[in-house]
Amino acid sequence: MNEAKSSDPRTPEQIRRSRNRVLALSLAGFVVLVFLISIAKMS
Amino acid sequence: MTTTSPSQTAFLPADWRDLLALTKPRVMSLVIFTGLCGLLAAPERIHPVIAFTAILCIAMGAGGAAALNQWWEADLDAGMKRTANRPLPQGRLDRTTARDFAGVLCAVSVFLMGFAVGWLPAAILAISIIYYSVIYTIWLKPRTPQNIVIGGGAGAFPPLIGWVAVTGHVTLMPVLLFAIIFFWTPPHFWALALFVKSDYAKVGIPMMPVVAGEKATRHQILIYAVLLLPLSVLPWWIGGTGAIYGISALVLSSLFLALSIRVGLRERSGEDDAMKPEKQLFAYSVLYLFALFAVLVVDRFIVL
């Protein structure tokens, strides 16, 4: 495929896990943000 | 340590760092900063959570538009030294993932802005995304050397959105902030285009130095810098800001003009010219915008 990818020492599983962790944190942050927006709107 | 076989490489998932790189974080920092300044300089106050959401939406919208830009220009980016290391030309990301990521970012930014902050700033955010990704990237950039002039409008939206997020309506002051960035963009980009001209020429992008030549570009830089000086002082003149901003704008813009005069009236000594004045103007133009918007906020909070 390409040089950059084949030089990545991590396995696909490691890359996927790292990405999913960031995705989970982003979604959790979004949920917290929506909650805080609701509180702010009500006040 | 694991080695990756060719069959594995074809299915390597997208790394989050590459997705982040798609959003052009360095450009985004200027967008966030000017958006925040617009928000802080507005004459009213909003709840900190709503303010944070507004800035987050501006950042996500800008990131989404930047990702759309890279998705569309992946082939062109591969041909330019400055952009060849981006995730798409390097093949670290596939185009469908980039497009979907960009689409999600843009959609979430507009709807979140609409629901949390207001539908007017959300509409302006949507216009700015369309302006950058469709009008600039797809339509103007490959067609006209004036691409930067009209496309520069896209980068001018953040302070307007920040201001409207607070006040809920468009007035002269946020329009002036828009105009300042609009007139700042051509000298900023053309200074860059002067010293990376060969890169743009190689991929057929009709940047001003490539199409109209260096001399015409230098004159145009000068014209915009001349117009920028009174425009940057206008917020003070109409009473929208205090003396701190007015005097700072005068000093900063005068220096901008001085550097532009040096570039505008200069003739290149030869192909091995290091283009030092052009590089200095480009570097100062970034500092100029940061400083100008910073004093706008300082002026708002400090009354002499």
mmCIF file of C-alpha atoms in Angstrom, chain B:
data_model
loop_
_atom_site.group_PDB
_atom_site.id
_atom_site.type_symbol
_atom_site.label_atom_id
_atom_site.label_comp_id
_atom_site.label_asym_id
_atom_site.label_seq_id
_atom_site.Cartn_x
_atom_site.Cartn_y
_atom_site.Cartn_z
ATOM 1 C CA MET B 1 7.575 -5.963 17.682
ATOM 2 C CA THR B 2 5.220 -6.989 14.922
ATOM 3 C CA THR B 3 5.816 -6.690 11.209
ATOM 4 C CA THR B 4 2.903 -5.940 8.934
ATOM 5 C CA SER B 5 2.301 -8.084 5.902
ATOM 6 C CA PRO B 6 1.058 -6.575 2.609
ATOM 7 C CA SER B 7 -2.356 -8.151 3.105
ATOM 8 C CA GLN B 8 -2.586 -6.514 6.528
ATOM 9 C CA THR B 9 -1.467 -3.059 5.324
ATOM 10 C CA ALA B 10 -4.361 -2.911 2.863
ATOM 11 C CA PHE B 11 -6.793 -3.136 5.754
ATOM 12 C CA LEU B 12 -4.997 -0.957 8.309
ATOM 13 C CA PRO B 13 -7.618 1.177 10.063
ATOM 14 C CA ALA B 14 -7.386 4.974 10.120
ATOM 15 C CA ASP B 15 -5.284 6.316 12.965
ATOM 16 C CA TRP B 16 -6.903 9.094 15.019
ATOM 17 C CA ARG B 17 -3.780 11.242 14.594
ATOM 18 C CA ASP B 18 -4.270 11.192 10.835
ATOM 19 C CA LEU B 19 -7.916 12.138 11.258
ATOM 20 C CA LEU B 20 -6.807 15.020 13.476
ATOM 21 C CA ALA B 21 -4.229 16.094 10.869
ATOM 22 C CA LEU B 22 -7.058 16.311 8.302
ATOM 23 C CA THR B 23 -8.552 19.181 10.286
ATOM 24 C CA LYS B 24 -5.398 21.329 9.779
ATOM 25 C CA PRO B 25 -4.890 22.017 13.522
ATOM 26 C CA ARG B 26 -2.470 24.898 12.934
ATOM 27 C CA VAL B 27 -4.925 26.802 10.741
ATOM 28 C CA MET B 28 -7.654 25.920 13.206
ATOM 29 C CA SER B 29 -5.776 27.623 16.033
ATOM 30 C CA LEU B 30 -6.114 30.972 14.226
ATOM 31 C CA VAL B 31 -9.789 30.260 13.502
ATOM 32 C CA ILE B 32 -10.461 29.420 17.172
ATOM 33 C CA PHE B 33 -8.557 32.481 18.312
ATOM 34 C CA THR B 34 -10.383 34.957 16.056
ATOM 35 C CA GLY B 35 -13.724 33.289 16.847
ATOM 36 C CA LEU B 36 -13.008 33.550 20.583
ATOM 37 C CA CYS B 37 -11.984 37.201 20.178
ATOM 38 C CA GLY B 38 -15.229 37.950 18.339
ATOM 39 C CA LEU B 39 -17.129 36.266 21.149
ATOM 40 C CA LEU B 40 -15.249 38.090 23.931
ATOM 41 C CA ALA B 41 -15.334 41.483 22.202
ATOM 42 C CA ALA B 42 -19.122 41.395 21.789
ATOM 43 C CA PRO B 43 -20.956 43.855 24.046
ATOM 44 C CA GLU B 44 -23.076 41.225 25.816
ATOM 45 C CA ARG B 45 -22.381 38.092 27.849
ATOM 46 C CA ILE B 46 -23.477 34.472 27.485
ATOM 47 C CA HIS B 47 -23.254 31.416 29.724
ATOM 48 C CA PRO B 48 -19.688 29.998 29.704
ATOM 49 C CA VAL B 49 -20.931 26.553 28.609
ATOM 50 C CA ILE B 50 -22.763 28.096 25.637
ATOM 51 C CA ALA B 51 -19.659 30.167 24.812
ATOM 52 C CA PHE B 52 -17.500 27.036 24.949
ATOM 53 C CA THR B 53 -19.981 25.212 22.706
ATOM 54 C CA ALA B 54 -19.925 28.082 20.195
ATOM 55 C CA ILE B 55 -16.115 27.949 19.968
ATOM 56 C CA LEU B 56 -16.158 24.143 19.772
ATOM 57 C CA CYS B 57 -18.656 24.334 16.889
ATOM 58 C CA ILE B 58 -16.536 26.944 15.075
ATOM 59 C CA ALA B 59 -13.485 24.673 15.501
ATOM 60 C CA MET B 60 -15.377 21.571 14.355
ATOM 61 C CA GLY B 61 -16.839 23.410 11.366
ATOM 62 C CA ALA B 62 -13.401 24.723 10.367
ATOM 63 C CA GLY B 63 -11.892 21.248 10.867
ATOM 64 C CA GLY B 64 -14.632 19.634 8.797
ATOM 65 C CA ALA B 65 -14.187 22.170 5.984
ATOM 66 C CA ALA B 66 -10.404 21.633 6.067
ATOM 67 C CA ALA B 67 -10.912 17.866 5.887
ATOM 68 C CA LEU B 68 -13.270 18.312 2.899
ATOM 69 C CA ASN B 69 -10.596 20.480 1.275
ATOM 70 C CA GLN B 70 -7.942 17.780 1.751
ATOM 71 C CA TRP B 71 -10.315 15.065 0.538
ATOM 72 C CA TRP B 72 -10.986 17.027 -2.670
ATOM 73 C CA GLU B 73 -7.367 18.074 -3.245
ATOM 74 C CA ALA B 74 -5.596 14.816 -2.332
ATOM 75 C CA ASP B 75 -4.135 14.419 -5.830
ATOM 76 C CA LEU B 76 -2.941 18.035 -5.977
ATOM 77 C CA ASP B 77 -1.455 17.787 -2.476
ATOM 78 C CA ALA B 78 0.599 14.795 -3.576
ATOM 79 C CA GLY B 79 2.323 16.983 -6.180
ATOM 80 C CA MET B 80 3.369 19.764 -3.813
ATOM 81 C CA LYS B 81 6.325 19.522 -1.424
ATOM 82 C CA ARG B 82 4.504 21.505 1.281
ATOM 83 C CA THR B 83 1.477 19.167 1.319
ATOM 84 C CA ALA B 84 2.857 15.821 0.133
ATOM 85 C CA ASN B 85 3.188 14.522 3.713
ATOM 86 C CA ARG B 86 -0.501 14.898 4.503
ATOM 87 C CA PRO B 87 -2.359 11.676 5.429
ATOM 88 C CA LEU B 88 -4.275 11.315 2.131
ATOM 89 C CA PRO B 89 -1.382 11.775 -0.342
ATOM 90 C CA GLN B 90 0.715 9.504 1.882
ATOM 91 C CA GLY B 91 -2.016 6.847 1.743
ATOM 92 C CA ARG B 92 -2.329 6.657 5.531
ATOM 93 C CA LEU B 93 -6.067 7.281 5.157
ATOM 94 C CA ASP B 94 -8.531 6.220 2.489
ATOM 95 C CA ARG B 95 -10.599 8.929 0.818
ATOM 96 C CA THR B 96 -13.987 7.560 1.889
ATOM 97 C CA THR B 97 -13.015 7.695 5.569
ATOM 98 C CA ALA B 98 -11.761 11.261 5.105
ATOM 99 C CA ARG B 99 -14.959 12.349 3.348
ATOM 100 C CA ASP B 100 -17.227 10.699 5.958
ATOM 101 C CA PHE B 101 -15.213 12.160 8.836
ATOM 102 C CA ALA B 102 -15.446 15.631 7.259
ATOM 103 C CA GLY B 103 -19.185 15.268 6.662
ATOM 104 C CA VAL B 104 -19.865 14.209 10.254
ATOM 105 C CA LEU B 105 -17.769 17.078 11.668
ATOM 106 C CA CYS B 106 -19.559 19.676 9.508
ATOM 107 C CA ALA B 107 -23.054 18.334 10.229
ATOM 108 C CA VAL B 108 -22.495 18.010 14.005
ATOM 109 C CA SER B 109 -20.953 21.496 14.221
ATOM 110 C CA VAL B 110 -23.906 23.193 12.487
ATOM 111 C CA PHE B 111 -26.652 21.312 14.337
ATOM 112 C CA LEU B 112 -24.973 21.607 17.734
ATOM 113 C CA MET B 113 -24.501 25.354 17.137
ATOM 114 C CA GLY B 114 -28.163 25.640 16.128
ATOM 115 C CA PHE B 115 -29.557 23.756 19.109
ATOM 116 C CA ALA B 116 -27.196 25.093 21.775
ATOM 117 C CA VAL B 117 -26.351 28.626 20.662
ATOM 118 C CA GLY B 118 -28.753 29.827 17.974
ATOM 119 C CA TRP B 119 -29.794 29.230 14.392
ATOM 120 C CA LEU B 120 -28.364 32.516 13.043
ATOM 121 C CA PRO B 121 -24.749 31.671 14.046
ATOM 122 C CA ALA B 122 -25.450 28.095 12.855
ATOM 123 C CA ALA B 123 -26.582 29.426 9.455
ATOM 124 C CA ILE B 124 -23.472 31.628 9.165
ATOM 125 C CA LEU B 125 -21.318 28.628 10.153
ATOM 126 C CA ALA B 126 -23.001 26.512 7.453
ATOM 127 C CA ILE B 127 -22.426 29.283 4.894
ATOM 128 C CA SER B 128 -18.745 29.509 5.896
ATOM 129 C CA ILE B 129 -18.294 25.721 5.467
ATOM 130 C CA ILE B 130 -19.971 25.785 2.022
ATOM 131 C CA TYR B 131 -18.006 28.917 1.123
ATOM 132 C CA TYR B 132 -14.665 27.251 1.917
ATOM 133 C CA SER B 133 -15.265 23.714 0.714
ATOM 134 C CA VAL B 134 -17.423 24.379 -2.367
ATOM 135 C CA ILE B 135 -17.011 27.998 -3.534
ATOM 136 C CA TYR B 136 -13.289 28.223 -2.722
ATOM 137 C CA THR B 137 -11.897 24.671 -2.944
ATOM 138 C CA ILE B 138 -13.969 23.222 -5.765
ATOM 139 C CA TRP B 139 -15.020 26.268 -7.785
ATOM 140 C CA LEU B 140 -12.609 29.198 -7.506
ATOM 141 C CA LYS B 141 -9.214 27.816 -6.522
ATOM 142 C CA PRO B 142 -8.637 25.844 -9.731
ATOM 143 C CA ARG B 143 -10.177 28.533 -11.979
ATOM 144 C CA THR B 144 -9.109 32.058 -11.114
ATOM 145 C CA PRO B 145 -6.054 33.854 -9.692
ATOM 146 C CA GLN B 146 -8.552 35.836 -7.598
ATOM 147 C CA ASN B 147 -9.275 32.596 -5.693
ATOM 148 C CA ILE B 148 -7.558 33.895 -2.578
ATOM 149 C CA VAL B 149 -9.467 37.201 -2.583
ATOM 150 C CA ILE B 150 -12.931 35.642 -2.695
ATOM 151 C CA GLY B 151 -11.968 32.466 -0.862
ATOM 152 C CA GLY B 152 -10.420 34.551 1.900
ATOM 153 C CA GLY B 153 -13.967 35.288 3.000
ATOM 154 C CA ALA B 154 -14.154 31.770 4.426
ATOM 155 C CA GLY B 155 -11.456 32.524 6.988
ATOM 156 C CA ALA B 156 -13.121 35.806 7.853
ATOM 157 C CA PHE B 157 -16.283 34.220 9.264
ATOM 158 C CA PRO B 158 -15.101 33.051 12.759
ATOM 159 C CA PRO B 159 -15.148 36.463 14.552
ATOM 160 C CA LEU B 160 -18.501 37.208 12.938
ATOM 161 C CA ILE B 161 -19.889 33.873 14.160
ATOM 162 C CA GLY B 162 -18.393 34.396 17.633
ATOM 163 C CA TRP B 163 -19.934 37.863 17.889
ATOM 164 C CA VAL B 164 -23.360 36.765 16.569
ATOM 165 C CA ALA B 165 -23.319 33.772 18.952
ATOM 166 C CA VAL B 166 -23.368 36.305 21.794
ATOM 167 C CA THR B 167 -25.605 39.073 20.455
ATOM 168 C CA GLY B 168 -27.911 37.074 18.196
ATOM 169 C CA HIS B 169 -27.785 39.652 15.396
ATOM 170 C CA VAL B 170 -25.407 41.047 12.777
ATOM 171 C CA THR B 171 -24.211 44.634 13.292
ATOM 172 C CA LEU B 172 -21.493 46.836 11.763
ATOM 173 C CA MET B 173 -18.737 45.825 14.222
ATOM 174 C CA PRO B 174 -18.670 42.068 13.423
ATOM 175 C CA VAL B 175 -18.925 42.937 9.718
ATOM 176 C CA LEU B 176 -15.816 45.129 10.135
ATOM 177 C CA LEU B 177 -13.988 42.248 11.838
ATOM 178 C CA PHE B 178 -14.983 40.098 8.866
ATOM 179 C CA ALA B 179 -13.691 42.778 6.479
ATOM 180 C CA ILE B 180 -10.339 43.065 8.295
ATOM 181 C CA ILE B 181 -9.602 39.345 7.818
ATOM 182 C CA PHE B 182 -10.973 39.510 4.261
ATOM 183 C CA PHE B 183 -8.491 42.262 3.318
ATOM 184 C CA TRP B 184 -5.674 40.679 5.334
ATOM 185 C CA THR B 185 -5.923 37.329 3.515
ATOM 186 C CA PRO B 186 -4.609 38.295 0.023
ATOM 187 C CA PRO B 187 -1.296 39.853 1.181
ATOM 188 C CA HIS B 188 -0.854 36.983 3.672
ATOM 189 C CA PHE B 189 -1.347 34.234 1.066
ATOM 190 C CA TRP B 190 0.316 35.993 -1.847
ATOM 191 C CA ALA B 191 3.442 36.556 0.258
ATOM 192 C CA LEU B 192 3.459 32.774 0.762
ATOM 193 C CA ALA B 193 2.626 32.128 -2.901
ATOM 194 C CA LEU B 194 5.592 34.257 -3.982
ATOM 195 C CA PHE B 195 8.079 31.923 -2.337
ATOM 196 C CA VAL B 196 6.280 28.623 -3.059
ATOM 197 C CA LYS B 197 5.302 29.658 -6.603
ATOM 198 C CA SER B 198 6.977 26.704 -8.270
ATOM 199 C CA ASP B 199 4.909 24.289 -6.156
ATOM 200 C CA TYR B 200 1.597 25.857 -7.226
ATOM 201 C CA ALA B 201 2.709 26.053 -10.860
ATOM 202 C CA LYS B 202 3.633 22.364 -10.835
ATOM 203 C CA VAL B 203 0.073 21.256 -9.978
ATOM 204 C CA GLY B 204 -1.659 23.875 -12.163
ATOM 205 C CA ILE B 205 -3.232 26.008 -9.418
ATOM 206 C CA PRO B 206 -3.672 29.505 -10.921
ATOM 207 C CA MET B 207 -2.220 31.445 -8.003
ATOM 208 C CA MET B 208 -1.629 35.125 -8.722
ATOM 209 C CA PRO B 209 2.203 34.858 -9.121
ATOM 210 C CA VAL B 210 1.763 31.944 -11.541
ATOM 211 C CA VAL B 211 -0.868 33.606 -13.768
ATOM 212 C CA ALA B 212 -0.342 37.366 -13.490
ATOM 213 C CA GLY B 213 3.343 37.262 -12.662
ATOM 214 C CA GLU B 214 5.385 38.394 -9.703
ATOM 215 C CA LYS B 215 5.227 42.118 -10.395
ATOM 216 C CA ALA B 216 1.419 42.233 -10.521
ATOM 217 C CA THR B 217 1.227 40.133 -7.333
ATOM 218 C CA ARG B 218 3.569 42.493 -5.506
ATOM 219 C CA HIS B 219 1.421 45.488 -6.535
ATOM 220 C CA GLN B 220 -1.744 43.720 -5.404
ATOM 221 C CA ILE B 221 -0.156 42.934 -2.020
ATOM 222 C CA LEU B 222 0.567 46.620 -1.652
ATOM 223 C CA ILE B 223 -2.994 47.674 -2.608
ATOM 224 C CA TYR B 224 -4.557 45.368 -0.006
ATOM 225 C CA ALA B 225 -2.077 46.471 2.674
ATOM 226 C CA VAL B 226 -2.946 50.135 1.949
ATOM 227 C CA LEU B 227 -6.681 49.348 2.249
ATOM 228 C CA LEU B 228 -6.125 47.332 5.434
ATOM 229 C CA LEU B 229 -4.627 50.271 7.336
ATOM 230 C CA PRO B 230 -7.754 52.519 7.495
ATOM 231 C CA LEU B 231 -10.034 49.484 7.691
ATOM 232 C CA SER B 232 -8.307 48.154 10.810
ATOM 233 C CA VAL B 233 -8.690 51.544 12.523
ATOM 234 C CA LEU B 234 -12.361 51.889 11.511
ATOM 235 C CA PRO B 235 -13.747 50.029 14.588
ATOM 236 C CA TRP B 236 -12.147 52.755 16.752
ATOM 237 C CA TRP B 237 -13.320 55.561 14.445
ATOM 238 C CA ILE B 238 -16.974 54.443 14.598
ATOM 239 C CA GLY B 239 -16.750 54.187 18.398
ATOM 240 C CA GLY B 240 -16.911 50.395 18.552
ATOM 241 C CA THR B 241 -13.610 50.158 20.438
ATOM 242 C CA GLY B 242 -11.411 52.324 22.632
ATOM 243 C CA ALA B 243 -8.033 53.985 22.168
ATOM 244 C CA ILE B 244 -6.020 50.884 23.143
ATOM 245 C CA TYR B 245 -7.333 49.098 20.082
ATOM 246 C CA GLY B 246 -7.210 52.177 17.837
ATOM 247 C CA ILE B 247 -3.586 53.086 18.535
ATOM 248 C CA SER B 248 -2.448 49.429 18.465
ATOM 249 C CA ALA B 249 -4.229 48.871 15.140
ATOM 250 C CA LEU B 250 -2.567 51.970 13.724
ATOM 251 C CA VAL B 251 0.904 50.804 14.793
ATOM 252 C CA LEU B 252 0.427 47.154 13.749
ATOM 253 C CA SER B 253 -1.086 48.061 10.375
ATOM 254 C CA SER B 254 1.598 50.668 9.679
ATOM 255 C CA LEU B 255 4.258 48.010 10.178
ATOM 256 C CA PHE B 256 2.263 45.646 7.971
ATOM 257 C CA LEU B 257 2.171 48.357 5.314
ATOM 258 C CA ALA B 258 5.900 49.045 5.671
ATOM 259 C CA LEU B 259 6.733 45.354 5.109
ATOM 260 C CA SER B 260 4.276 45.251 2.206
ATOM 261 C CA ILE B 261 5.888 48.303 0.588
ATOM 262 C CA ARG B 262 9.230 46.491 0.769
ATOM 263 C CA VAL B 263 7.699 43.462 -0.964
ATOM 264 C CA GLY B 264 5.502 45.501 -3.321
ATOM 265 C CA LEU B 265 8.230 47.695 -4.757
ATOM 266 C CA ARG B 266 10.917 45.037 -4.817
ATOM 267 C CA GLU B 267 12.333 43.281 -7.846
ATOM 268 C CA ARG B 268 13.716 39.794 -7.410
ATOM 269 C CA SER B 269 17.456 39.649 -7.856
ATOM 270 C CA GLY B 270 17.411 36.232 -9.537
ATOM 271 C CA GLU B 271 16.330 32.617 -9.202
ATOM 272 C CA ASP B 272 18.599 32.116 -6.174
ATOM 273 C CA ASP B 273 16.924 35.031 -4.322
ATOM 274 C CA ALA B 274 16.168 33.912 -0.744
ATOM 275 C CA MET B 275 12.894 35.956 -0.760
ATOM 276 C CA LYS B 276 13.592 37.220 2.760
ATOM 277 C CA PRO B 277 11.196 40.227 2.660
ATOM 278 C CA GLU B 278 8.359 37.974 1.423
ATOM 279 C CA LYS B 279 9.026 35.454 4.187
ATOM 280 C CA GLN B 280 9.153 38.249 6.762
ATOM 281 C CA LEU B 281 5.837 39.666 5.526
ATOM 282 C CA PHE B 282 4.232 36.216 5.710
ATOM 283 C CA ALA B 283 5.517 35.605 9.246
ATOM 284 C CA TYR B 284 4.498 39.088 10.392
ATOM 285 C CA SER B 285 1.029 38.739 8.825
ATOM 286 C CA VAL B 286 0.271 35.805 11.153
ATOM 287 C CA LEU B 287 1.555 37.718 14.175
ATOM 288 C CA TYR B 288 -0.397 40.804 13.024
ATOM 289 C CA LEU B 289 -3.766 39.067 13.048
ATOM 290 C CA PHE B 290 -3.143 37.447 16.442
ATOM 291 C CA ALA B 291 -2.018 40.773 17.930
ATOM 292 C CA LEU B 292 -4.845 42.831 16.380
ATOM 293 C CA PHE B 293 -7.570 40.544 17.711
ATOM 294 C CA ALA B 294 -5.837 40.208 21.079
ATOM 295 C CA VAL B 295 -5.850 44.000 21.573
ATOM 296 C CA LEU B 296 -9.509 44.046 20.516
ATOM 297 C CA VAL B 297 -10.294 41.848 23.524
ATOM 298 C CA VAL B 298 -7.895 43.696 25.842
ATOM 299 C CA ASP B 299 -9.540 46.965 24.820
ATOM 300 C CA ARG B 300 -12.974 45.536 25.655
ATOM 301 C CA PHE B 301 -11.951 44.672 29.221
ATOM 302 C CA ILE B 302 -9.683 47.616 30.019
ATOM 303 C CA VAL B 303 -11.254 51.057 30.067
ATOM 304 C CA LEU B 304 -8.783 53.963 30.088
#
